[in-house]
Structure formats: structure tokens, C-alpha cells
mmCIF file of C-alpha atoms in Angstrom:
data_model
loop_
_atom_site.group_PDB
_atom_site.id
_atom_site.type_symbol
_atom_site.label_atom_id
_atom_site.label_comp_id
_atom_site.label_asym_id
_atom_site.label_seq_id
_atom_site.Cartn_x
_atom_site.Cartn_y
_atom_site.Cartn_z
ATOM 1 C CA MET A 1 -8.963 21.582 2.653
ATOM 2 C CA THR A 2 -9.488 20.651 6.294
ATOM 3 C CA ARG A 3 -7.569 17.829 7.932
ATOM 4 C CA ASP A 4 -10.661 15.598 7.767
ATOM 5 C CA GLU A 5 -11.150 16.328 4.054
ATOM 6 C CA ILE A 6 -7.533 15.435 3.342
ATOM 7 C CA ILE A 7 -7.919 12.192 5.285
ATOM 8 C CA GLU A 8 -11.116 11.380 3.380
ATOM 9 C CA TYR A 9 -9.356 12.035 0.070
ATOM 10 C CA TRP A 10 -6.575 9.536 0.863
ATOM 11 C CA VAL A 11 -9.002 6.901 2.240
ATOM 12 C CA THR A 12 -11.367 7.217 -0.733
ATOM 13 C CA SER A 13 -8.527 7.009 -3.193
ATOM 14 C CA ALA A 14 -7.160 3.937 -1.371
ATOM 15 C CA GLU A 15 -10.557 2.259 -1.575
ATOM 16 C CA GLN A 16 -10.776 2.929 -5.332
ATOM 17 C CA ASP A 17 -7.294 1.418 -5.729
ATOM 18 C CA HIS A 18 -8.351 -1.575 -3.594
ATOM 19 C CA ARG A 19 -11.155 -2.306 -6.045
ATOM 20 C CA THR A 20 -8.775 -1.934 -8.962
ATOM 21 C CA MET A 21 -6.313 -4.277 -7.252
ATOM 22 C CA ILE A 22 -8.980 -6.928 -7.013
ATOM 23 C CA HIS A 23 -10.093 -6.458 -10.651
ATOM 24 C CA LEU A 24 -6.490 -6.684 -11.843
ATOM 25 C CA TYR A 25 -6.026 -9.947 -9.915
ATOM 26 C CA GLU A 26 -9.281 -11.344 -11.331
ATOM 27 C CA SER A 27 -8.101 -10.420 -14.868
ATOM 28 C CA LYS A 28 -4.762 -12.203 -14.146
ATOM 29 C CA ASP A 29 -2.735 -8.977 -14.297
ATOM 30 C CA TYR A 30 -0.852 -10.144 -11.237
ATOM 31 C CA HIS A 31 2.102 -7.783 -11.166
ATOM 32 C CA TRP A 32 -0.157 -4.707 -11.652
ATOM 33 C CA SER A 33 -2.451 -6.030 -8.939
ATOM 34 C CA LEU A 34 0.468 -6.075 -6.467
ATOM 35 C CA PHE A 35 1.512 -2.630 -7.619
ATOM 36 C CA MET A 36 -1.993 -1.333 -6.824
ATOM 37 C CA GLY A 37 -1.805 -3.085 -3.443
ATOM 38 C CA HIS A 38 1.251 -1.009 -2.667
ATOM 39 C CA LEU A 39 -0.662 2.123 -3.568
ATOM 40 C CA VAL A 40 -3.549 1.110 -1.277
ATOM 41 C CA LEU A 41 -1.204 0.845 1.650
ATOM 42 C CA GLU A 42 0.718 4.008 0.730
ATOM 43 C CA LYS A 43 -2.460 6.057 0.610
ATOM 44 C CA LEU A 44 -3.745 4.703 3.940
ATOM 45 C CA LEU A 45 -0.408 5.472 5.545
ATOM 46 C CA LYS A 46 -0.632 8.995 4.199
ATOM 47 C CA ALA A 47 -4.160 9.332 5.600
ATOM 48 C CA LEU A 48 -2.751 8.207 8.998
ATOM 49 C CA TYR A 49 0.116 10.633 8.650
ATOM 50 C CA VAL A 50 -2.348 13.490 8.162
ATOM 51 C CA ALA A 51 -4.495 12.240 11.040
ATOM 52 C CA LEU A 52 -1.619 11.786 13.492
ATOM 53 C CA VAL A 53 1.123 14.160 12.454
ATOM 54 C CA ASP A 54 0.666 16.914 9.807
ATOM 55 C CA THR A 55 -1.372 17.751 6.753
ATOM 56 C CA GLU A 56 1.725 17.961 4.564
ATOM 57 C CA VAL A 57 2.497 14.338 3.729
ATOM 58 C CA PRO A 58 5.998 13.145 2.945
ATOM 59 C CA ARG A 59 6.577 12.633 -0.814
ATOM 60 C CA ILE A 60 7.980 9.153 -0.344
ATOM 61 C CA HIS A 61 6.761 5.702 -1.372
ATOM 62 C CA ASP A 62 8.628 3.537 1.186
ATOM 63 C CA LEU A 63 5.832 2.049 3.308
ATOM 64 C CA LEU A 64 8.008 1.320 6.327
ATOM 65 C CA ARG A 65 9.396 4.860 6.383
ATOM 66 C CA LEU A 66 5.857 6.212 6.014
ATOM 67 C CA SER A 67 4.688 4.127 8.929
ATOM 68 C CA GLU A 68 7.564 5.414 11.056
ATOM 69 C CA LYS A 69 6.913 9.027 10.074
ATOM 70 C CA ALA A 70 3.276 8.539 11.024
ATOM 71 C CA ASP A 71 4.396 7.355 14.466
ATOM 72 C CA LEU A 72 2.971 3.903 13.991
ATOM 73 C CA ARG A 73 4.476 0.973 15.716
ATOM 74 C CA PRO A 74 4.321 -1.997 13.348
ATOM 75 C CA ASN A 75 5.423 -5.305 14.770
ATOM 76 C CA ASP A 76 8.316 -7.216 13.176
ATOM 77 C CA LYS A 77 6.028 -9.188 10.895
ATOM 78 C CA GLN A 78 4.275 -6.021 9.735
ATOM 79 C CA ARG A 79 7.632 -4.306 9.154
ATOM 80 C CA ASP A 80 8.763 -7.145 6.920
ATOM 81 C CA GLN A 81 5.421 -7.099 5.106
ATOM 82 C CA LEU A 82 5.608 -3.348 4.528
ATOM 83 C CA ASP A 83 9.145 -3.713 3.173
ATOM 84 C CA LEU A 84 8.036 -6.461 0.792
ATOM 85 C CA ALA A 85 5.032 -4.451 -0.437
ATOM 86 C CA THR A 86 7.343 -1.504 -1.112
ATOM 87 C CA SER A 87 9.244 -3.704 -3.497
ATOM 88 C CA PHE A 88 6.087 -4.178 -5.587
ATOM 89 C CA ASN A 89 6.148 -0.449 -6.304
ATOM 90 C CA ILE A 90 9.702 -0.523 -7.626
ATOM 91 C CA ALA A 91 9.512 -3.873 -9.442
ATOM 92 C CA ALA A 92 6.322 -3.076 -11.332
ATOM 93 C CA ARG A 93 7.406 0.427 -12.282
ATOM 94 C CA TYR A 94 10.959 0.140 -13.564
ATOM 95 C CA PRO A 95 11.755 -1.816 -16.743
ATOM 96 C CA ASP A 96 14.947 -3.371 -15.452
ATOM 97 C CA TYR A 97 13.036 -5.052 -12.587
ATOM 98 C CA LYS A 98 9.743 -5.474 -14.342
ATOM 99 C CA HIS A 99 10.553 -8.633 -16.382
ATOM 100 C CA SER A 100 11.837 -10.669 -13.433
ATOM 101 C CA PHE A 101 9.046 -9.424 -11.207
ATOM 102 C CA TYR A 102 6.483 -10.409 -13.845
ATOM 103 C CA LYS A 103 7.908 -13.964 -13.847
ATOM 104 C CA ASN A 104 7.663 -14.164 -10.033
ATOM 105 C CA CYS A 105 4.071 -13.117 -9.992
ATOM 106 C CA THR A 106 2.456 -16.510 -10.213
ATOM 107 C CA PRO A 107 -1.158 -16.888 -9.104
ATOM 108 C CA ALA A 108 -0.005 -18.414 -5.764
ATOM 109 C CA PHE A 109 2.611 -15.700 -5.100
ATOM 110 C CA THR A 110 0.119 -12.975 -5.888
ATOM 111 C CA GLU A 111 -2.658 -14.496 -3.847
ATOM 112 C CA GLU A 112 -0.403 -14.886 -0.794
ATOM 113 C CA ASN A 113 0.854 -11.264 -1.066
ATOM 114 C CA LEU A 114 -2.639 -9.845 -1.677
ATOM 115 C CA ARG A 115 -3.774 -11.627 1.489
ATOM 116 C CA THR A 116 -0.953 -9.836 3.333
ATOM 117 C CA ILE A 117 -1.861 -6.507 1.747
ATOM 118 C CA LYS A 118 -5.463 -6.964 2.844
ATOM 119 C CA GLU A 119 -4.370 -7.746 6.394
ATOM 120 C CA LEU A 120 -2.213 -4.619 6.496
ATOM 121 C CA ARG A 121 -5.115 -2.599 5.048
ATOM 122 C CA THR A 122 -7.413 -3.858 7.818
ATOM 123 C CA TRP A 123 -4.814 -2.920 10.458
ATOM 124 C CA LEU A 124 -4.306 0.574 9.020
ATOM 125 C CA LEU A 125 -8.091 1.185 8.787
ATOM 126 C CA GLU A 126 -8.442 0.063 12.446
ATOM 127 C CA VAL A 127 -5.731 2.426 13.568
ATOM 128 C CA LEU A 128 -7.356 5.239 11.579
ATOM 129 C CA GLU A 129 -10.737 4.539 13.199
ATOM 130 C CA LYS A 130 -9.213 4.654 16.673
ATOM 131 C CA ARG A 131 -7.370 7.966 16.230
#
């Protein structure tokens, strides 16, 4: 695959996950919606990594580390948001965290964090367009 094909793969996959994230929120599967939001951001960061650094993406899920490896410069607020979104991956995936995370995922908590995920998504897509 060419560099552009790999980027397209990651962006297309992120867009599919974005739609799934919204559907999960609408069906009140709040914790899974946030988990999918993490995947959206992870895949866009991997697209940026391919665009800006190398075609072999790091096999990590930590969004802040991915942003650093992609030579992005998130501001302090974005750094905090990336860290928080990374926690949705761990909390939704592992049984020992899942129950408490499920309780925290109220409609208000989820809506607030999905808004943040959407803002980060917009930022990452803008960076990708400018590359």
C-alpha cells in the first residue's frame, strides 16, 4: 500500500467508528460510545503518524504518546483531553475497571466527553488536511 492508501485506510476506519460512536450514544450504550470515541482519535492519530513520520505505526493506544510520536504539538488542554480519552479505552475494555466506568457514564458525562472527542477529531482532521 502507498502512504496515501494507508492514510485513507485509517481515516475511513475512523469515520466508520465515529458513526458507530454516535449510534451507541443514541442507543444509550454510553461506555461503549466513549470507547469508540477513543478509537476514532487513535485511528486519526495513526493516519497523522503515517502522513508525518512513517508508514509503520506504533502499536500503542495511548493517545498522548501517539500525538507526540506524530510530532504534533497539542496544547495543555488537548493534552489533558487526550489523556482522559485514553482512559476510556482501558476502562471499557478491562473487567476490573468496567463496572465503575459504567456507573460514571451518565448521559451528561458522556455528552460532555463526546463533545471533547468531536473537538479533538476536528483538530486532527484539520492538521491532516494541512499536511
